[in-house]
Coordinates of C-alpha atoms and ligand atoms in Angstrom, one line a residue:
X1 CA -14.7 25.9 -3.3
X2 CA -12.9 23.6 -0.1
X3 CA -9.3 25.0 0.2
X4 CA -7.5 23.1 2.7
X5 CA -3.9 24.6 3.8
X6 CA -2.0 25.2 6.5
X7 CA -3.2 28.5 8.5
X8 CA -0.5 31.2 8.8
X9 CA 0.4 33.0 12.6
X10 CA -1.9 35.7 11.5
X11 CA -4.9 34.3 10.8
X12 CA -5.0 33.1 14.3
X13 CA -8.5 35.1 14.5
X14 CA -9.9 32.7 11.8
X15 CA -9.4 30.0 14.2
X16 CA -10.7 31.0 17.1
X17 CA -13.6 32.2 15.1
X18 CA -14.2 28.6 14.0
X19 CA -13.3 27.1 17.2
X20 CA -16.2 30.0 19.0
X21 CA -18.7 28.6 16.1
X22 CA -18.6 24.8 17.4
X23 CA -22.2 23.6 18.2
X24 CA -21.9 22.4 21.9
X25 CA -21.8 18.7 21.1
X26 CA -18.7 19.2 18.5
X27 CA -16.8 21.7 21.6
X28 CA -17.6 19.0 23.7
X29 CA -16.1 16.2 21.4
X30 CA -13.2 18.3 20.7
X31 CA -12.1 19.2 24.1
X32 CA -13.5 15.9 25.7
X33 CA -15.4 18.3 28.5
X34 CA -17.3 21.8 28.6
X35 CA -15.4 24.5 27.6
X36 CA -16.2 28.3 27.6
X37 CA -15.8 30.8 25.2
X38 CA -13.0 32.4 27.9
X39 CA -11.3 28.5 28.0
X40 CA -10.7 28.4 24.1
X41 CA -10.1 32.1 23.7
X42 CA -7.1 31.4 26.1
X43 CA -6.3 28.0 24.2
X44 CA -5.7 30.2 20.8
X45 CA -4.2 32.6 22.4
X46 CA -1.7 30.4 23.7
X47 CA -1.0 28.7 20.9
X48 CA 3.3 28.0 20.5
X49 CA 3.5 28.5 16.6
X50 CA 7.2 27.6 16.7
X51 CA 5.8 23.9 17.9
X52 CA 2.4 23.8 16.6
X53 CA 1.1 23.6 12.7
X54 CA -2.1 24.2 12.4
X55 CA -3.8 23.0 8.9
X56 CA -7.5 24.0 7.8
X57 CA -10.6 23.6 5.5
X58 CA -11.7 27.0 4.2
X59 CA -15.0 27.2 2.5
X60 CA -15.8 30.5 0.8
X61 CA -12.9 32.6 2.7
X62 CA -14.1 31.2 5.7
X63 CA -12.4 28.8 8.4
X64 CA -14.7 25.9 8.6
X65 CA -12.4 22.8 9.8
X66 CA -9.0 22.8 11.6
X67 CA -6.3 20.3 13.0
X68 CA -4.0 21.3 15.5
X69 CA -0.8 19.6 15.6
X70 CA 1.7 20.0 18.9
X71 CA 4.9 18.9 20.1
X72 CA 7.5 19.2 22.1
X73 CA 10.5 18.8 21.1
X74 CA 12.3 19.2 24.8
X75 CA 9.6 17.5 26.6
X76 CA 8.5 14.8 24.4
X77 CA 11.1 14.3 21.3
X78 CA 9.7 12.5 18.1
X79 CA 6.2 12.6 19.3
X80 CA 3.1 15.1 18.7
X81 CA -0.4 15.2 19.1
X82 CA -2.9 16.1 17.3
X83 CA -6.7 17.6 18.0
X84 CA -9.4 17.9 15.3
X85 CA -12.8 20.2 14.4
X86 CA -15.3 19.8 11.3
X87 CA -17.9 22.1 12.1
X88 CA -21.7 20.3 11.7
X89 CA -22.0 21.0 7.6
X90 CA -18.8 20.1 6.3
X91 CA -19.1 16.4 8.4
X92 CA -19.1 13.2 6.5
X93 CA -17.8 14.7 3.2
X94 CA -14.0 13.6 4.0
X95 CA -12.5 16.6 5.7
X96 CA -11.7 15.3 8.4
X97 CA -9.9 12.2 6.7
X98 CA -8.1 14.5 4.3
X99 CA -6.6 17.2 7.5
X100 CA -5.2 13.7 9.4
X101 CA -4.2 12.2 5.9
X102 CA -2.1 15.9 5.6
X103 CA -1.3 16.1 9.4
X104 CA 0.7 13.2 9.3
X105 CA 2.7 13.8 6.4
X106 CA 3.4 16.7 7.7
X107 CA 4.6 14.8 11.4
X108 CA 6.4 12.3 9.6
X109 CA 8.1 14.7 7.6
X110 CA 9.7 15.9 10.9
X111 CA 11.0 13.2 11.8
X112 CA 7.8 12.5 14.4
X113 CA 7.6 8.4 15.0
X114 CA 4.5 8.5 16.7
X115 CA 1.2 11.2 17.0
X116 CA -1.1 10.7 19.3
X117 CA -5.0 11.7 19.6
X118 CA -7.3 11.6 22.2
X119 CA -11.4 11.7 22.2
X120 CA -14.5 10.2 24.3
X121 CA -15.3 6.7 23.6
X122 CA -18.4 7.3 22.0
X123 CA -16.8 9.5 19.7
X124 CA -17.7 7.2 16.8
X125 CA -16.6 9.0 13.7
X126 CA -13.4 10.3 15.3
X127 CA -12.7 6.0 16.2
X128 CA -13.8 5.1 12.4
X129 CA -10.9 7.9 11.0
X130 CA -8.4 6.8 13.4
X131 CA -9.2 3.1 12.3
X132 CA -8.5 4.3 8.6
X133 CA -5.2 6.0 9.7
X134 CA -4.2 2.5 11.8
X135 CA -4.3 4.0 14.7
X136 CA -3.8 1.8 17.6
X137 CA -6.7 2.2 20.2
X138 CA -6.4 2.4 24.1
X139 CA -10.2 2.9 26.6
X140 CA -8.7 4.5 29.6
X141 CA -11.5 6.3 31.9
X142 CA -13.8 6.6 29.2
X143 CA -11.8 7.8 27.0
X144 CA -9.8 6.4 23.9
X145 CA -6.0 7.5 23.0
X146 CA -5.1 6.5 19.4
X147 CA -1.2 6.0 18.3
X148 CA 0.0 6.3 15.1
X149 CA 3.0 4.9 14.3
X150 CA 4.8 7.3 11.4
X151 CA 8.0 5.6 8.9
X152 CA 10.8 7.9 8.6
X153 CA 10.4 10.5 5.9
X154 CA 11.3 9.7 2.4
X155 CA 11.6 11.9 -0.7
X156 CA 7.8 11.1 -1.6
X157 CA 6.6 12.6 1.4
X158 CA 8.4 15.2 1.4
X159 CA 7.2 16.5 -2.2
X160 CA 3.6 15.3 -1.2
X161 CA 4.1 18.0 1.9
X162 CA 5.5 20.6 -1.1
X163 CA 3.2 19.9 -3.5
X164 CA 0.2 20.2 -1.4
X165 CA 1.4 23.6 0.1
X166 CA 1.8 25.0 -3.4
X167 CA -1.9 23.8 -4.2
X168 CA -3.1 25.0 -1.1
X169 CA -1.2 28.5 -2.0
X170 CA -2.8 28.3 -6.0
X171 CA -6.7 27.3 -4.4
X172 CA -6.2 30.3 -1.9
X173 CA -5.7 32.4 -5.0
X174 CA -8.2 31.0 -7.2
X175 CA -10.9 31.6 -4.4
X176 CA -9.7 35.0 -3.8
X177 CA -10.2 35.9 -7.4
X178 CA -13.9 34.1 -7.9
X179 CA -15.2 36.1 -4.5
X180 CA -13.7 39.2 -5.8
X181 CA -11.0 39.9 -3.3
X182 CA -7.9 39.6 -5.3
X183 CA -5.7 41.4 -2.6
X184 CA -4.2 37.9 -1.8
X185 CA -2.4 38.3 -5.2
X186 CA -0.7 41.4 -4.3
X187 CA 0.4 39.8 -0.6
Ligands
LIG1 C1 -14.7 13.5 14.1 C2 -14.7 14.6 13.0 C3 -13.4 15.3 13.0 C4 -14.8 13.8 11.7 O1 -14.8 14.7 10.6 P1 -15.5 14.4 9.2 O2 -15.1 15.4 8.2 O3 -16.9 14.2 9.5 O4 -14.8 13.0 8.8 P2 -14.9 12.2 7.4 O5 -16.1 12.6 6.6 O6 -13.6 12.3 6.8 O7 -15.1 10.7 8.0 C5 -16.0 10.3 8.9 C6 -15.9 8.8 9.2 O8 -16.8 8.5 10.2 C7 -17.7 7.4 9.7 N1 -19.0 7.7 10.3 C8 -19.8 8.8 10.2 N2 -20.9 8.6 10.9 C9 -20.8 7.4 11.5 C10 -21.6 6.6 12.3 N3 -22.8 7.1 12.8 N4 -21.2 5.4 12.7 C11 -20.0 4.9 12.3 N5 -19.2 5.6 11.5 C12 -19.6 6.8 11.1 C13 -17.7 7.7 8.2 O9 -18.1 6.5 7.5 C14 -16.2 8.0 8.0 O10 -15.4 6.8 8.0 P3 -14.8 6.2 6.7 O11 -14.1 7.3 6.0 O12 -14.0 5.1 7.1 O13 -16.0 5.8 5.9 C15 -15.9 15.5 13.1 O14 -17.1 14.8 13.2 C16 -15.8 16.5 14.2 O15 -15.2 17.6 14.1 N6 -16.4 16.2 15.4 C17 -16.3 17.1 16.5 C18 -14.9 17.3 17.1 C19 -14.3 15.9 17.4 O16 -15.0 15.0 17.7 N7 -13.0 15.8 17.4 C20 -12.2 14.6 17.7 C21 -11.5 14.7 19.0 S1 -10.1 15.7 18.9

């Protein structure tokens, strides 16, 4: 069963895990360059929760897809950007679509006008999801920036943010109980 929430402060290990687990072309998509092991240990470890959501696929208990969303609201008010990881198996089944679907509900509904994501041109599946989302495309040096442009939040997105929280909450549970580990319950 695919449970996609938002991942909590202290699963933190979860991510790096998945992060660590990227097959060389996927770290290389991700980051847009070679990375170590050391780089993205430091990149999680660095991580600003109090300006960063980051929401994930889990597959059996396990991490398998993340979105990490940042802003800043000193630096760059009303605006965030977003970076995004399916790991190989989980690829053209719609995770990725459904984390940027969430992501930007989740922007909008913080009063972000406009995200921004960056990958390597011949990133072709990451240019056909940011078509879907409208984003507006840019080639600079080889690599493409896509803009979307969020409406201010509304009552519908704010219970779609709510509602999918308390179903990611209820599949978390559900999966808990059909692997066995119902210690979730007692959290
Ligand atoms: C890019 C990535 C996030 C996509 O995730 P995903 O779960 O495979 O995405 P989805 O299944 O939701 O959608 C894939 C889209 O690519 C399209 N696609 C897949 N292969 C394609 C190909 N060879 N040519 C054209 N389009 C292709 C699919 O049709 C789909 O578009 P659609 O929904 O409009 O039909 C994933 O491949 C990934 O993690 N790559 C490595 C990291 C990365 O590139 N990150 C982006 C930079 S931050």
């Amino acid at each position: 069963m695919t449970v996609i929430r938002k991942i909590l402060p202290t699963e933190l290990p979860l991510y790096r895990a998945h992060l660590l687990r990227l097959d060389p072309a996927d770290r290389y998509a991700r980051f847009a360059g070679t990375v170590s092991d050391e780089v993205l240990e430091r990149h999680c470890a660095a991580i600003d929760w109090t300006r960063t959501t980051l929401i994930g696929a889990f597959l059996n208990g396990e991490l398998r897809a993340a979105l990490e969303l940042c802003g800043d609201r000193v630096l760059w008010p009303n605006e965030a950007e977003f970076g995004i990881s399916v790991e190989t198996e989980l690829q053209g089944r719609g995770v990725g679509s459904t984390l940027i679907r969430r992501a930007l509900t989740v922007a909008r509904n913080r009063s972000i006008g406009k995200v921004h994501m960056l990958c390597l041109a011949e990133n072709i599946r990451m240019r056909a999801l940011a078509r879907r989302f409208g984003g507006r495309m840019e080639m600079e040096y080889g690599e493409i920036t896509a803009r979307f442009d969020l409406p201010t939040p509304n009552q519908f997105s704010f219970a779609l943010e709510a509602l999918e929280d308390g179903s990611g909450a209820f599949n978390s549970l559900l999966a808990s109980f059909s692997s066995g580990q119902s210690d979730l319950a007692a959290a």
